[in-house]
mmCIF file of C-alpha atoms in Angstrom:
data_model
loop_
_atom_site.group_PDB
_atom_site.id
_atom_site.type_symbol
_atom_site.label_atom_id
_atom_site.label_comp_id
_atom_site.label_asym_id
_atom_site.label_seq_id
_atom_site.Cartn_x
_atom_site.Cartn_y
_atom_site.Cartn_z
ATOM 1 C CA SER A 21 91.625 79.518 138.797
ATOM 2 C CA HIS A 22 91.019 82.455 141.431
ATOM 3 C CA VAL A 23 91.829 85.130 138.653
ATOM 4 C CA MET A 24 89.430 83.578 135.970
ATOM 5 C CA GLU A 25 86.956 83.528 138.511
ATOM 6 C CA LEU A 26 87.505 87.206 139.792
ATOM 7 C CA ALA A 27 87.056 87.883 135.860
ATOM 8 C CA ALA A 28 83.784 86.382 135.195
ATOM 9 C CA GLU A 29 82.211 87.865 138.133
ATOM 10 C CA TYR A 30 83.688 91.145 137.134
ATOM 11 C CA ARG A 31 82.296 91.200 133.445
ATOM 12 C CA GLN A 32 78.513 89.531 134.841
ATOM 13 C CA ARG A 33 78.565 92.514 137.498
ATOM 14 C CA TRP A 34 79.570 95.444 135.628
ATOM 15 C CA LYS A 35 79.150 94.359 132.100
ATOM 16 C CA LYS A 36 82.443 95.260 130.949
ATOM 17 C CA ASP A 37 85.374 93.096 129.091
ATOM 18 C CA VAL A 38 88.148 91.721 130.916
ATOM 19 C CA VAL A 39 91.960 91.309 129.861
ATOM 20 C CA ILE A 40 94.086 89.070 131.609
ATOM 21 C CA ASP A 41 98.204 89.293 131.267
ATOM 22 C CA LEU A 42 98.910 85.617 131.572
ATOM 23 C CA VAL A 43 102.444 85.208 131.874
ATOM 24 C CA CYS A 44 103.497 81.764 131.239
ATOM 25 C CA TYR A 45 106.595 79.781 129.727
ATOM 26 C CA ARG A 46 107.156 76.258 127.968
ATOM 27 C CA LYS A 47 109.829 74.543 130.157
ATOM 28 C CA TYR A 48 111.125 73.074 126.784
ATOM 29 C CA GLY A 49 110.730 75.585 124.214
ATOM 30 C CA HIS A 50 108.414 75.851 121.375
ATOM 31 C CA ASN A 51 108.632 72.488 120.103
ATOM 32 C CA GLU A 52 111.320 69.352 119.678
ATOM 33 C CA ILE A 53 113.738 71.441 117.580
ATOM 34 C CA ASP A 54 113.371 74.967 119.474
ATOM 35 C CA GLU A 55 116.440 75.817 121.632
ATOM 36 C CA PRO A 56 115.141 78.795 123.603
ATOM 37 C CA THR A 57 118.652 79.055 125.204
ATOM 38 C CA PHE A 58 119.925 80.810 121.835
ATOM 39 C CA THR A 59 117.920 83.862 122.815
ATOM 40 C CA GLN A 60 116.521 83.558 126.375
ATOM 41 C CA PRO A 61 120.118 81.914 128.145
ATOM 42 C CA LEU A 62 118.910 83.471 131.434
ATOM 43 C CA MET A 63 115.758 83.005 131.510
ATOM 44 C CA TYR A 64 115.868 79.691 130.590
ATOM 45 C CA GLU A 65 118.496 78.567 133.065
ATOM 46 C CA ALA A 66 115.957 79.916 135.852
ATOM 47 C CA ILE A 67 113.455 77.572 134.088
ATOM 48 C CA LYS A 68 115.347 74.848 134.085
ATOM 49 C CA ARG A 69 115.636 75.158 137.750
ATOM 50 C CA HIS A 70 112.084 75.824 138.580
ATOM 51 C CA LYS A 71 109.780 72.854 139.699
ATOM 52 C CA THR A 72 106.663 71.846 136.915
ATOM 53 C CA ALA A 73 103.391 72.876 137.827
ATOM 54 C CA VAL A 74 102.276 69.041 138.278
ATOM 55 C CA GLU A 75 105.235 69.197 141.036
ATOM 56 C CA LEU A 76 103.887 72.475 142.750
ATOM 57 C CA TYR A 77 100.312 71.436 142.815
ATOM 58 C CA ARG A 78 101.347 67.754 144.129
ATOM 59 C CA ASP A 79 103.483 69.370 146.732
ATOM 60 C CA LYS A 80 100.614 71.937 147.688
ATOM 61 C CA LEU A 81 97.923 69.018 147.871
ATOM 62 C CA LEU A 82 100.508 66.837 149.897
ATOM 63 C CA GLY A 83 101.085 69.392 152.181
ATOM 64 C CA GLU A 84 97.522 70.602 152.520
ATOM 65 C CA GLY A 85 96.890 66.560 153.173
ATOM 66 C CA VAL A 86 94.121 66.498 150.440
ATOM 67 C CA LEU A 87 96.205 63.274 148.575
ATOM 68 C CA THR A 88 98.587 60.703 149.818
ATOM 69 C CA LYS A 89 101.758 59.491 147.837
ATOM 70 C CA LYS A 90 99.827 56.681 146.769
ATOM 71 C CA ASP A 91 96.999 58.566 145.462
ATOM 72 C CA PHE A 92 99.598 60.330 143.054
ATOM 73 C CA LYS A 93 101.249 57.026 141.979
ATOM 74 C CA ASP A 94 97.736 55.825 140.976
ATOM 75 C CA ILE A 95 96.892 58.703 139.099
ATOM 76 C CA ASP A 96 100.066 59.012 137.133
ATOM 77 C CA LYS A 97 99.541 55.331 136.507
ATOM 78 C CA ARG A 98 96.182 55.888 135.200
ATOM 79 C CA VAL A 99 97.155 59.113 133.012
ATOM 80 C CA GLU A 100 100.292 56.707 131.488
ATOM 81 C CA ASN A 101 98.112 54.080 130.672
ATOM 82 C CA LEU A 102 95.876 56.463 129.149
ATOM 83 C CA LEU A 103 98.235 57.956 126.770
ATOM 84 C CA ILE A 104 99.572 53.882 126.021
ATOM 85 C CA GLU A 105 95.965 53.629 125.154
ATOM 86 C CA GLY A 106 95.792 56.315 122.878
ATOM 87 C CA TYR A 107 98.795 55.690 121.212
ATOM 88 C CA GLU A 108 98.331 52.410 120.675
ATOM 89 C CA ALA A 109 94.900 53.082 119.115
ATOM 90 C CA GLY A 110 96.463 55.645 116.918
ATOM 91 C CA LYS A 111 98.377 52.789 114.769
ATOM 92 C CA ASP A 112 95.338 51.582 113.524
ATOM 93 C CA TYR A 113 93.249 54.796 113.125
ATOM 94 C CA VAL A 114 92.032 55.728 109.431
ATOM 95 C CA PRO A 115 90.629 59.185 109.129
ATOM 96 C CA LYS A 116 87.069 59.427 107.833
ATOM 97 C CA GLU A 117 86.050 62.346 105.539
ATOM 98 C CA ARG A 118 84.180 64.022 107.898
ATOM 99 C CA ASP A 119 86.553 64.115 110.704
ATOM 100 C CA TRP A 120 88.083 67.201 108.279
ATOM 101 C CA LEU A 121 85.067 68.840 108.531
ATOM 102 C CA ALA A 122 84.706 68.456 104.616
ATOM 103 C CA SER A 123 81.002 68.342 104.500
ATOM 104 C CA HIS A 124 80.788 72.000 106.437
ATOM 105 C CA TRP A 125 83.214 73.704 104.358
ATOM 106 C CA LYS A 126 81.374 73.351 101.176
ATOM 107 C CA ALA A 127 80.662 77.222 100.233
ATOM 108 C CA PHE A 128 84.522 78.090 101.232
ATOM 109 C CA LYS A 129 86.250 78.866 98.068
ATOM 110 C CA SER A 130 89.110 77.273 97.011
ATOM 111 C CA PRO A 131 92.573 78.990 95.838
ATOM 112 C CA GLU A 132 91.450 78.064 92.290
ATOM 113 C CA GLN A 133 88.368 80.036 92.690
ATOM 114 C CA LEU A 134 89.867 83.251 94.157
ATOM 115 C CA SER A 135 92.776 83.520 91.711
ATOM 116 C CA ARG A 136 94.691 81.847 88.913
ATOM 117 C CA ILE A 137 97.471 79.047 89.506
ATOM 118 C CA ARG A 138 100.798 80.321 89.241
ATOM 119 C CA ASN A 139 104.038 78.385 88.469
ATOM 120 C CA THR A 140 105.884 78.931 91.820
ATOM 121 C CA GLY A 141 108.633 76.711 90.619
ATOM 122 C CA VAL A 142 112.063 78.015 90.067
ATOM 123 C CA PRO A 143 115.092 76.484 88.069
ATOM 124 C CA MET A 144 117.435 74.091 90.137
ATOM 125 C CA ASP A 145 120.461 76.727 89.040
ATOM 126 C CA ALA A 146 118.616 79.280 90.976
ATOM 127 C CA LEU A 147 117.636 76.794 93.988
ATOM 128 C CA LYS A 148 121.648 75.809 94.519
ATOM 129 C CA GLU A 149 122.272 79.771 94.147
ATOM 130 C CA VAL A 150 120.256 80.718 97.120
ATOM 131 C CA GLY A 151 121.155 77.593 98.741
ATOM 132 C CA GLN A 152 124.835 78.334 98.704
ATOM 133 C CA ALA A 153 124.085 81.857 100.119
ATOM 134 C CA ILE A 154 122.025 80.650 102.820
ATOM 135 C CA CYS A 155 124.789 78.184 104.099
ATOM 136 C CA LYS A 156 127.535 81.102 104.148
ATOM 137 C CA ILE A 157 128.126 82.348 107.754
ATOM 138 C CA PRO A 158 130.022 85.389 108.155
ATOM 139 C CA GLU A 159 133.914 84.619 109.592
ATOM 140 C CA ASN A 160 133.494 87.028 112.264
ATOM 141 C CA LEU A 161 129.886 85.699 113.620
ATOM 142 C CA ASN A 162 130.085 83.285 117.114
ATOM 143 C CA VAL A 163 127.732 80.922 116.234
ATOM 144 C CA HIS A 164 125.985 78.445 118.840
ATOM 145 C CA LYS A 165 127.663 75.031 118.178
ATOM 146 C CA ALA A 166 123.503 73.970 117.274
ATOM 147 C CA ILE A 167 123.075 76.392 114.667
ATOM 148 C CA GLN A 168 126.553 75.497 113.020
ATOM 149 C CA ARG A 169 124.912 72.086 112.919
ATOM 150 C CA VAL A 170 122.137 73.300 111.305
ATOM 151 C CA TYR A 171 124.083 74.812 108.810
ATOM 152 C CA GLN A 172 126.496 71.895 108.089
ATOM 153 C CA ASN A 173 123.350 70.026 107.493
ATOM 154 C CA ARG A 174 121.716 72.541 104.856
ATOM 155 C CA GLN A 175 125.128 72.660 103.027
ATOM 156 C CA LYS A 176 124.454 68.509 103.079
ATOM 157 C CA MET A 177 121.151 69.309 101.309
ATOM 158 C CA VAL A 178 122.203 72.031 98.807
ATOM 159 C CA ASP A 179 125.027 69.346 98.027
ATOM 160 C CA GLY A 180 122.728 66.451 97.453
ATOM 161 C CA GLU A 181 123.805 64.350 100.408
ATOM 162 C CA GLU A 182 120.721 64.630 102.229
ATOM 163 C CA GLY A 183 116.689 65.255 101.508
ATOM 164 C CA VAL A 184 115.439 68.856 102.124
ATOM 165 C CA ASP A 185 114.147 69.499 105.331
ATOM 166 C CA TRP A 186 111.080 71.973 105.773
ATOM 167 C CA GLY A 187 113.288 74.630 107.408
ATOM 168 C CA MET A 188 115.653 74.517 104.349
ATOM 169 C CA ALA A 189 112.425 74.532 102.061
ATOM 170 C CA GLU A 190 111.173 77.608 104.000
ATOM 171 C CA ALA A 191 114.487 79.340 103.734
ATOM 172 C CA LEU A 192 114.509 78.492 99.826
ATOM 173 C CA ALA A 193 111.212 79.514 99.140
ATOM 174 C CA PHE A 194 111.892 83.308 100.950
ATOM 175 C CA GLY A 195 115.563 83.530 99.383
ATOM 176 C CA THR A 196 114.090 82.755 95.981
ATOM 177 C CA LEU A 197 111.454 85.210 96.457
ATOM 178 C CA LEU A 198 113.957 87.997 97.349
ATOM 179 C CA LYS A 199 115.696 86.927 94.403
ATOM 180 C CA GLU A 200 113.102 87.634 92.374
ATOM 181 C CA GLY A 201 112.394 90.996 93.794
ATOM 182 C CA ASN A 202 109.494 90.359 96.167
ATOM 183 C CA HIS A 203 109.483 91.418 99.736
ATOM 184 C CA VAL A 204 108.972 88.741 102.293
ATOM 185 C CA ARG A 205 107.937 89.949 105.723
ATOM 186 C CA LEU A 206 107.749 87.410 109.138
ATOM 187 C CA SER A 207 105.105 88.573 111.534
ATOM 188 C CA GLY A 208 104.089 87.239 114.752
ATOM 189 C CA GLN A 209 105.519 86.559 118.415
ATOM 190 C CA ASP A 210 107.441 83.852 117.348
ATOM 191 C CA CYS A 211 109.508 85.809 115.027
ATOM 192 C CA GLU A 212 110.467 88.166 117.794
ATOM 193 C CA ARG A 213 112.372 85.727 119.942
ATOM 194 C CA GLY A 214 113.624 83.898 117.350
ATOM 195 C CA THR A 215 111.485 80.435 118.401
ATOM 196 C CA PHE A 216 112.393 78.602 115.273
ATOM 197 C CA SER A 217 115.958 78.358 115.229
ATOM 198 C CA HIS A 218 115.913 77.037 111.387
ATOM 199 C CA ARG A 219 114.869 80.902 110.733
#
């Protein structure tokens, strides 16, 4: 918070923009299927040993005598109850049209208004050919065991033993576009590190 206050005060006083270079991490990776140790094993080994922000802040407040251990237990219980209540309420939730801001986007043009609808389907034979190519791992490549499982599951999808998940669907889309002679370019910070193991 000190950095934010300093930046705000600087901007107010000298009327200049401020860039804050915030370095942070995700303790468990990008999402539930991300495995950051694929590409950053040493960094995530250090992160695993590092206390969480809550633990660090709790220790600081306890050390300064601001809160007691009982205070923290009460806060934990209150937050847990809020999460449970939200989870239970979500079971009966029915979205209303206004929840999706439908009325606020009347002037927003749909794809139909901007370009003709194209047939994006491909023959099943092409999907199977691309699917087989996707599942081939070079023999001289030492693959992480979790990635091996991803490819084994993909082979089952190609063989019709399992349904196609979104990672495989994306790979098939990229593959068929390339087969048709189209260029495919991924961009963004998550592509650089290989955040999504299905890629």
